[in-house]
Amino acid sequence: MTLALGCIADDYTGASDLANTLSKAGLRTVQTIGVPADDLALPEVDAVVVSLKSRSIPAPQAVAASREADAWLRARGAAHVMFKVCSTFDSTDAGNIGPVTDALREDAGEAIALVTPAFPETARTVYQGNLFVGAVPLNESPLKDHPLNPMRDSNLVRVLARQSRAPVGLVDLATVARGVEAVRARLRALAGEGHGAAIADAVFDGDLAVLGAAALDARVSTGASGLGLGLARALIAAGRVAGQPAGTDAGTALGGPAACLAGSCSQATLAQVAAAEAVMPVHRLDPGRLLAGEDEAGAALAWAMERIGDGPVLIASSQDPGAVAALQARHGRDAAGHAIEAAMATIAAGLVERGVRRLVVAGGETSGAVVDRLKLPAFLLGPEIAAGVPVLRTTDGGMVLALKSGNFGGRAFFADALALMP
Ligand SMILES: Nc1ncnc2c1ncn2[C@@H]1O[C@H](COP(=O)(O)OP(=O)(O)OP(=O)(O)O)[C@@H](O)[C@H]1O
Ligand SMILES: O=C(O)[C@@H](O)C(=O)CO
């Protein structure tokens, strides 16, 4: 296999978002969970998205895991590797976007990396280095209350500089509007001044096409799915990929019981869980009891098994920011998050043991915990459920899943997903 594009995603839902974007843009794409084992049979593809669970781990571990993925992708011919981060730039001052970008850039022998989380399809735009989520700056969006990485500064030049070894510059929208040559010249100038990374403005998909073409000159870039779209278009325009219609085949209908798990506490997921109550039984975990050592996972499984013969069920730990903050104050942010993720993974494993083959999971960390516990090695892309969320089929055809980024999808997301997962 000779890859046209290699990608390293810092969480599993982000990986499926990117794989979906690349596939829609015409690249044959597979999403792997971690660096594939040597004996994993993969189809002939243009792009591989290696999913890591590296968004919220200590920076040295994120760097080591990303380097390992980079080496695997380069060994399969990837001339360009994109590091996929969240379109809301989820990270803390300790990393991991800066440290991983620095490491991949240095390994690639590049002086500067282009960085942009813009993804206009989901209303993430960047202007003068400031990230907007819909109509509001990042620090006024619901991301200010994220359970793991509250985002309280919209200026990404500042945010990335706090995480990076070298100074961070800006490729502003006026430069992007002048086209690929102007962006190249700006990147060269910034590199000459000693900048190691440049946040690039982008408001429309056309801006991403320009950025994708400029990024492809180098061996590495960092961004969200919008940059993936730009890179895919540039690869097709350069004749390095033939381009093919996106896959809309969900594969053979698997039937049998189906379930949804929600561990995201985003505003979007809270609304989706509330909306699901009208169409399926919903069980809310009690995080306080779970942290006190009660068998909340066992109780949820028992609850599910009484109902799942009649139709899909949803189990959610999702709570509003006030309740999340109270739980974290009592138990610590990481301990609370990990305990709930572990319970979700146990519930998922129990459901699969009892015959569930169709599973929807909301939340990147939550999806990571679930997919790891189920030991699923790789996915092929099925139809798109909502912007950034595809149906995924395991490469052996044994299961279909949807891994939803916390903020993505409309109010009816859970029902929409199950409708495309027969
Ligand atoms: N009631 C709760 N109180 C505190 N933490 C919770 C609660 N429910 C879930 N969590 C934790 O919050 C975190 C949510 O992160 P997750 O990545 O799953 O969702 P997200 O951040 O909304 O999604 P994404 O990363 O895709 O944007 C997880 O660690 C989860 O275990
Ligand atoms: O880029 C995004 O917003 C998503 O793919 C994601 O990574 C959310 O966790």
Coordinates of C-alpha atoms and ligand atoms in Angstrom, one line a residue:
M1 CA 0.0 0.0 0.0
T2 CA 1.3 3.5 -0.9
L3 CA -0.5 6.2 0.9
A4 CA -1.2 9.6 -0.6
L5 CA -2.0 11.0 2.9
G6 CA -1.3 9.9 6.4
C7 CA -3.3 11.2 9.4
I8 CA -2.9 11.0 13.1
A9 CA -6.0 11.9 15.1
D10 CA -5.9 12.7 18.8
D11 CA -9.2 11.1 19.5
Y12 CA -11.5 8.4 18.0
T13 CA -14.5 10.6 17.1
G14 CA -12.2 13.2 15.6
A15 CA -10.7 10.4 13.5
S16 CA -14.0 9.3 12.2
D17 CA -14.9 12.9 11.5
L18 CA -11.7 13.3 9.4
A19 CA -12.1 9.9 7.7
N20 CA -15.7 10.9 6.8
T21 CA -14.4 14.2 5.3
L22 CA -11.7 12.6 3.3
S23 CA -14.0 9.9 2.0
K24 CA -16.6 12.4 1.0
A25 CA -13.9 14.4 -0.8
G26 CA -13.0 11.3 -2.9
L27 CA -10.2 9.6 -1.0
R28 CA -10.5 5.9 -0.3
T29 CA -10.0 5.9 3.5
V30 CA -9.7 3.6 6.4
Q31 CA -9.7 4.5 10.1
T32 CA -7.5 2.4 12.3
I33 CA -7.5 2.2 16.1
G34 CA -4.0 2.9 17.2
V35 CA -1.0 1.8 15.0
P36 CA -2.2 -1.3 13.2
A37 CA -0.7 -4.7 14.1
D38 CA 1.5 -6.1 11.3
D39 CA -1.0 -8.9 10.6
L40 CA -4.0 -6.5 10.2
A41 CA -5.4 -6.8 6.7
L42 CA -6.2 -3.4 5.3
P43 CA -7.8 -2.6 2.0
E44 CA -6.0 -0.6 -0.7
V45 CA -6.6 3.0 0.2
D46 CA -5.4 6.5 -0.4
A47 CA -5.5 7.6 3.2
V48 CA -5.2 6.0 6.6
V49 CA -6.4 7.9 9.7
V50 CA -4.7 6.4 12.8
S51 CA -6.9 7.1 15.8
L52 CA -5.1 7.8 19.1
K53 CA -6.5 8.6 22.5
S54 CA -3.9 11.3 23.0
R55 CA -5.9 14.5 23.5
S56 CA -5.9 14.5 27.3
I57 CA -2.9 12.4 28.3
P58 CA 0.5 13.8 29.4
A59 CA 2.3 15.5 26.6
P60 CA 5.4 13.2 26.5
Q61 CA 3.0 10.2 26.0
A62 CA 1.1 12.0 23.3
V63 CA 4.3 12.8 21.5
A64 CA 5.6 9.2 21.7
A65 CA 2.3 7.7 20.4
S66 CA 2.1 10.3 17.6
R67 CA 5.7 9.6 16.6
E68 CA 5.0 5.9 16.4
A69 CA 2.0 6.5 14.2
D70 CA 4.0 8.9 12.0
A71 CA 6.7 6.3 11.5
W72 CA 4.1 3.7 10.5
L73 CA 2.4 6.1 8.0
R74 CA 5.8 7.2 6.5
A75 CA 6.8 3.6 6.1
R76 CA 3.7 3.1 4.0
G77 CA 4.6 6.0 1.7
A78 CA 2.8 8.9 3.2
A79 CA 4.6 12.0 1.9
H80 CA 2.4 14.3 4.0
V81 CA 1.1 13.6 7.5
M82 CA -1.7 15.7 9.0
F83 CA -2.2 15.8 12.8
K84 CA -5.9 15.9 13.4
V85 CA -7.0 18.0 16.4
C86 CA -10.4 19.2 17.5
S87 CA -12.1 22.0 15.6
T88 CA -12.5 23.7 18.9
F89 CA -8.7 23.3 19.6
D90 CA -9.4 21.3 22.8
S91 CA -6.1 21.3 24.7
T92 CA -4.6 22.8 27.9
D93 CA -1.5 25.0 28.3
A94 CA 0.4 21.8 29.0
G95 CA -0.4 20.5 25.5
N96 CA -0.9 18.4 23.5
I97 CA -1.3 20.3 20.1
G98 CA 1.9 22.3 20.5
P99 CA 4.2 19.5 21.7
V100 CA 3.0 17.0 19.1
T101 CA 3.2 19.5 16.2
D102 CA 6.7 20.5 17.3
A103 CA 7.8 16.8 17.4
L104 CA 6.2 15.8 14.0
R105 CA 7.6 19.0 12.4
E106 CA 11.1 18.3 13.7
D107 CA 11.0 14.6 12.6
A108 CA 9.8 15.8 9.2
G109 CA 12.7 18.3 8.9
E110 CA 10.4 21.2 8.4
A111 CA 10.9 24.7 9.8
I112 CA 7.3 25.6 10.2
A113 CA 3.9 23.9 10.4
L114 CA 0.6 25.3 9.1
V115 CA -2.1 24.9 11.8
T116 CA -5.8 25.6 11.4
P117 CA -8.8 24.1 13.2
A118 CA -11.3 25.9 10.8
F119 CA -14.1 23.6 9.7
P120 CA -16.8 25.9 8.1
E121 CA -19.2 23.0 7.6
T122 CA -19.6 22.8 11.4
A123 CA -19.4 26.6 11.8
R124 CA -15.8 26.7 13.1
T125 CA -14.0 29.6 11.5
V126 CA -10.8 31.4 12.2
Y127 CA -10.2 35.2 11.7
Q128 CA -7.1 37.1 12.8
G129 CA -6.2 33.9 14.7
N130 CA -9.4 34.0 16.7
L131 CA -11.5 30.8 16.6
F132 CA -15.3 31.3 16.3
V133 CA -17.9 28.6 17.1
G134 CA -20.9 29.7 15.2
A135 CA -21.4 33.4 15.9
V136 CA -19.4 33.5 19.1
P137 CA -15.7 33.5 20.0
L138 CA -14.5 30.2 21.4
N139 CA -14.2 31.6 25.0
E140 CA -17.9 32.5 24.9
S141 CA -19.0 29.1 23.4
P142 CA -20.1 26.1 25.5
L143 CA -16.4 25.0 25.2
K144 CA -15.6 27.3 28.1
D145 CA -17.2 24.7 30.3
H146 CA -15.6 21.5 28.8
P147 CA -15.1 18.9 31.5
L148 CA -11.5 18.1 30.6
N149 CA -10.1 21.2 28.8
P150 CA -12.2 24.4 29.3
M151 CA -11.3 26.8 26.4
R152 CA -11.2 30.3 27.9
D153 CA -8.9 32.0 25.2
S154 CA -10.1 32.4 21.6
N155 CA -6.8 33.7 20.3
L156 CA -5.1 30.5 19.0
V157 CA -1.8 32.3 18.3
R158 CA -1.6 32.8 22.0
V159 CA -3.1 29.4 22.9
L160 CA -0.6 27.5 20.7
A161 CA 2.3 29.7 21.7
R162 CA 1.8 28.7 25.4
Q163 CA 2.2 25.0 24.3
S164 CA 5.0 25.4 21.8
R165 CA 8.8 25.6 21.9
A166 CA 9.1 28.1 19.0
P167 CA 7.1 31.3 18.5
V168 CA 3.8 31.1 16.7
G169 CA 2.8 33.4 13.8
L170 CA -0.4 34.1 11.8
V171 CA -1.3 33.7 8.2
D172 CA -4.2 36.1 8.0
L173 CA -7.3 36.0 5.9
A174 CA -6.1 38.8 3.6
T175 CA -3.1 36.6 2.7
V176 CA -5.2 33.5 2.2
A177 CA -7.5 35.5 -0.1
R178 CA -4.5 36.4 -2.3
G179 CA -4.0 32.6 -3.0
V180 CA -1.6 29.8 -2.6
E181 CA 1.6 31.7 -3.6
A182 CA 0.8 34.4 -1.0
V183 CA 0.4 31.8 1.7
R184 CA 3.6 30.1 0.7
A185 CA 5.5 33.4 0.8
R186 CA 4.0 34.2 4.3
L187 CA 5.0 30.8 5.7
R188 CA 8.6 31.2 4.3
A189 CA 8.8 34.7 5.9
L190 CA 7.5 33.4 9.3
A191 CA 9.9 30.5 9.2
G192 CA 12.7 32.9 8.4
E193 CA 11.8 34.9 11.5
G194 CA 12.1 31.7 13.6
H195 CA 8.4 30.8 13.9
G196 CA 7.8 27.1 14.3
A197 CA 4.0 27.2 13.6
A198 CA 1.5 29.5 12.0
I199 CA -2.2 29.6 12.8
A200 CA -4.0 30.1 9.4
D201 CA -7.3 32.0 9.1
A202 CA -10.1 30.4 7.1
V203 CA -13.8 31.2 6.9
F204 CA -15.0 29.4 3.8
D205 CA -14.2 26.0 2.1
G206 CA -12.4 28.0 -0.6
D207 CA -9.9 29.2 2.0
L208 CA -9.2 25.6 3.0
A209 CA -8.5 24.7 -0.6
V210 CA -5.8 27.4 -0.7
L211 CA -4.4 26.3 2.7
G212 CA -4.5 22.6 1.7
A213 CA -2.5 23.3 -1.5
A214 CA 0.1 25.3 0.5
A215 CA 0.2 22.7 3.3
L216 CA 0.9 19.9 0.8
D217 CA 4.2 21.5 0.0
A218 CA 5.4 20.5 3.4
R219 CA 5.6 17.0 5.0
V220 CA 3.4 17.9 8.0
S221 CA 0.4 20.0 9.0
T222 CA -2.0 20.3 11.9
G223 CA -5.7 20.9 11.7
A224 CA -9.3 19.7 11.9
S225 CA -11.4 18.2 9.2
G226 CA -11.5 21.4 7.2
L227 CA -7.7 21.2 6.5
G228 CA -8.3 17.5 5.6
L229 CA -10.8 18.7 3.0
G230 CA -8.2 21.2 1.6
L231 CA -5.5 18.5 1.5
A232 CA -7.9 16.0 -0.2
R233 CA -8.8 18.6 -2.9
A234 CA -5.1 19.5 -3.4
L235 CA -4.2 15.8 -3.8
I236 CA -6.9 15.2 -6.4
A237 CA -6.0 18.5 -8.2
A238 CA -2.4 17.5 -8.3
G239 CA -3.3 14.1 -9.8
R240 CA -1.8 12.2 -6.9
V241 CA -5.2 10.6 -6.1
A242 CA -7.8 9.6 -8.7
G243 CA -10.8 10.6 -6.6
Q244 CA -13.9 8.5 -6.3
P245 CA -17.5 9.0 -5.2
A246 CA -18.0 8.8 -1.4
G247 CA -19.1 5.4 0.0
T248 CA -22.7 5.4 1.0
D249 CA -22.9 1.7 1.6
A250 CA -23.7 0.8 5.2
G251 CA -23.0 -2.9 4.3
T252 CA -25.2 -5.8 5.1
A253 CA -27.9 -5.1 7.6
L254 CA -26.9 -6.7 10.9
G255 CA -30.2 -6.4 12.7
G256 CA -30.6 -7.5 16.3
P257 CA -30.5 -5.2 19.3
A258 CA -29.0 -1.7 19.2
A259 CA -27.9 0.7 21.9
C260 CA -26.6 4.2 22.5
L261 CA -24.1 5.4 25.1
A262 CA -23.6 9.1 25.9
G263 CA -20.6 10.2 28.0
S264 CA -20.3 13.7 26.5
C265 CA -21.6 16.6 28.6
S266 CA -21.6 19.1 25.7
Q267 CA -24.7 21.2 25.2
A268 CA -25.4 19.4 21.9
T269 CA -25.3 16.0 23.5
L270 CA -27.4 17.1 26.5
A271 CA -30.1 18.2 24.0
Q272 CA -29.8 15.0 22.0
V273 CA -30.2 12.8 25.1
A274 CA -33.3 14.9 26.1
A275 CA -34.7 14.5 22.6
A276 CA -34.1 10.7 22.6
E277 CA -36.4 10.4 25.6
A278 CA -39.3 10.8 23.3
V279 CA -38.3 7.8 21.1
M280 CA -36.4 5.3 23.2
P281 CA -36.0 4.3 26.9
V282 CA -33.2 6.4 28.5
H283 CA -31.3 5.4 31.6
R284 CA -29.2 8.0 33.4
L285 CA -26.2 6.8 35.3
D286 CA -25.7 8.2 38.8
P287 CA -22.1 9.5 38.6
G288 CA -22.1 10.2 42.4
R289 CA -23.0 6.5 43.2
L290 CA -20.5 5.3 40.5
L291 CA -17.7 7.3 42.1
A292 CA -18.7 5.9 45.5
G293 CA -18.0 2.4 44.2
E294 CA -21.6 1.3 43.5
D295 CA -22.1 -1.1 40.5
E296 CA -23.8 1.5 38.3
A297 CA -22.5 -0.4 35.2
G298 CA -24.2 -3.6 36.3
A299 CA -27.4 -1.8 37.1
A300 CA -27.4 -0.1 33.7
L301 CA -26.8 -3.4 32.0
A302 CA -29.6 -5.1 33.9
W303 CA -31.9 -2.1 33.0
A304 CA -30.9 -2.4 29.3
M305 CA -31.5 -6.1 29.1
E306 CA -35.0 -5.8 30.3
R307 CA -35.8 -3.4 27.4
I308 CA -33.5 -4.0 24.5
G309 CA -35.6 -6.8 23.0
D310 CA -38.3 -4.2 22.3
G311 CA -36.0 -1.6 20.6
P312 CA -32.9 0.6 21.0
V313 CA -32.0 2.0 24.5
L314 CA -29.8 4.9 25.6
I315 CA -27.6 5.0 28.6
A316 CA -26.2 8.4 29.5
S317 CA -23.8 9.9 32.2
S318 CA -24.2 13.3 30.6
Q319 CA -25.0 16.1 33.0
D320 CA -25.1 19.9 32.9
P321 CA -21.9 22.0 33.7
G322 CA -23.0 22.7 37.3
A323 CA -23.4 19.0 38.1
V324 CA -20.1 18.1 36.3
A325 CA -18.3 20.8 38.3
A326 CA -19.7 19.5 41.6
L327 CA -18.6 16.0 40.8
Q328 CA -15.2 17.1 39.8
A329 CA -14.8 19.2 42.9
R330 CA -15.5 16.1 45.1
H331 CA -13.4 13.5 43.1
G332 CA -11.0 15.4 40.9
R333 CA -11.5 16.0 37.1
D334 CA -9.4 13.1 35.8
A335 CA -10.6 10.5 38.4
A336 CA -14.3 11.4 37.7
G337 CA -13.8 11.3 33.9
H338 CA -11.9 8.0 33.9
A339 CA -14.3 6.2 36.3
I340 CA -17.2 7.2 34.1
E341 CA -15.4 6.2 30.9
A342 CA -14.5 2.8 32.4
A343 CA -18.1 2.3 33.4
M344 CA -19.2 3.1 29.8
A345 CA -16.7 0.6 28.4
T346 CA -17.9 -2.1 30.8
I347 CA -21.5 -1.4 29.8
A348 CA -20.5 -1.6 26.1
A349 CA -18.7 -4.8 26.6
G350 CA -21.7 -6.3 28.4
L351 CA -24.1 -5.2 25.7
V352 CA -21.9 -6.8 23.0
E353 CA -21.6 -10.0 25.0
R354 CA -25.4 -10.1 25.0
G355 CA -25.7 -9.7 21.2
V356 CA -25.6 -5.9 20.5
R357 CA -23.9 -5.3 17.1
R358 CA -25.1 -1.8 16.5
L359 CA -23.7 0.8 18.8
V360 CA -23.8 4.6 18.9
V361 CA -21.4 6.4 21.3
A362 CA -21.3 10.1 22.1
G363 CA -18.1 11.8 23.2
G364 CA -14.5 11.4 22.1
E365 CA -13.0 10.1 25.3
T366 CA -16.0 7.9 25.9
S367 CA -15.7 6.5 22.4
G368 CA -12.1 5.8 23.0
A369 CA -12.7 3.9 26.1
V370 CA -15.5 1.8 24.5
V371 CA -13.7 1.0 21.2
D372 CA -10.5 0.0 23.2
R373 CA -12.5 -2.3 25.5
L374 CA -14.2 -3.9 22.5
K375 CA -10.7 -4.3 20.8
L376 CA -12.0 -3.1 17.4
P377 CA -8.9 -2.7 15.1
A378 CA -10.2 -0.7 12.1
F379 CA -13.3 0.8 10.4
L380 CA -14.5 1.4 6.9
L381 CA -16.7 4.4 6.1
G382 CA -20.4 4.2 5.6
P383 CA -23.0 6.9 5.0
E384 CA -22.8 10.3 6.8
I385 CA -25.3 10.7 9.7
A386 CA -24.6 14.4 10.4
A387 CA -21.7 16.7 9.5
G388 CA -18.6 15.1 10.9
V389 CA -20.2 11.8 11.9
P390 CA -20.2 8.7 9.6
V391 CA -21.5 5.2 10.1
L392 CA -18.5 3.0 10.7
R393 CA -18.3 -0.7 9.8
T394 CA -15.6 -2.9 11.4
T395 CA -13.3 -4.2 8.7
D396 CA -14.6 -7.8 9.4
G397 CA -18.2 -6.6 8.9
G398 CA -19.2 -7.8 12.4
M399 CA -20.4 -4.5 13.9
V400 CA -21.6 -1.0 12.9
L401 CA -20.9 2.0 15.1
A402 CA -21.3 5.7 15.1
L403 CA -18.8 7.6 17.2
K404 CA -20.1 11.1 17.7
S405 CA -17.9 14.1 18.6
G406 CA -19.6 15.7 21.6
N407 CA -20.6 18.9 19.8
F408 CA -21.8 17.4 16.5
G409 CA -25.2 16.3 15.2
G410 CA -28.8 17.7 15.4
R411 CA -31.3 17.2 18.2
A412 CA -32.5 13.9 16.7
F413 CA -29.0 12.5 16.3
F414 CA -29.5 9.2 18.1
A415 CA -32.6 8.3 16.1
D416 CA -30.9 9.6 12.9
A417 CA -27.9 7.4 13.5
L418 CA -29.9 4.2 14.2
A419 CA -32.0 4.8 11.1
L420 CA -28.8 4.5 9.0
M421 CA -27.5 1.4 10.9
P422 CA -30.1 -1.3 10.0
Ligands
LIG1 N1 -21.7 13.5 34.8 C1 -20.4 13.7 34.6 N2 -19.6 14.4 35.4 C2 -18.3 14.6 35.2 N3 -17.7 14.1 34.1 C3 -18.4 13.4 33.3 C4 -19.8 13.1 33.4 N4 -20.2 12.4 32.4 C5 -19.2 12.2 31.6 N5 -18.1 12.7 32.1 C6 -16.7 12.7 31.6 O1 -16.6 13.9 30.7 C7 -15.7 13.5 29.7 C8 -16.4 13.8 28.4 O2 -15.5 13.7 27.4 P1 -15.8 13.1 26.0 O3 -14.6 13.3 25.1 O4 -16.4 11.8 26.0 O5 -17.0 14.1 25.4 P2 -16.8 15.5 24.7 O6 -15.6 16.1 25.2 O7 -18.1 16.2 24.7 O8 -16.6 14.9 23.2 P3 -15.5 15.3 22.1 O9 -14.2 15.0 22.7 O10 -15.8 14.4 21.0 O11 -15.7 16.8 21.8 C9 -15.3 12.1 29.8 O12 -14.1 11.9 30.5 C10 -16.5 11.5 30.7 O13 -16.2 10.4 31.4
LIG2 O1 -12.9 18.5 15.0 C1 -13.9 18.2 15.7 O2 -14.6 19.1 16.2 C2 -14.2 16.8 16.1 O3 -13.8 15.9 15.1 C3 -13.5 16.5 17.4 O4 -12.4 16.1 17.4 C4 -14.3 16.7 18.6 O5 -13.7 16.0 19.7

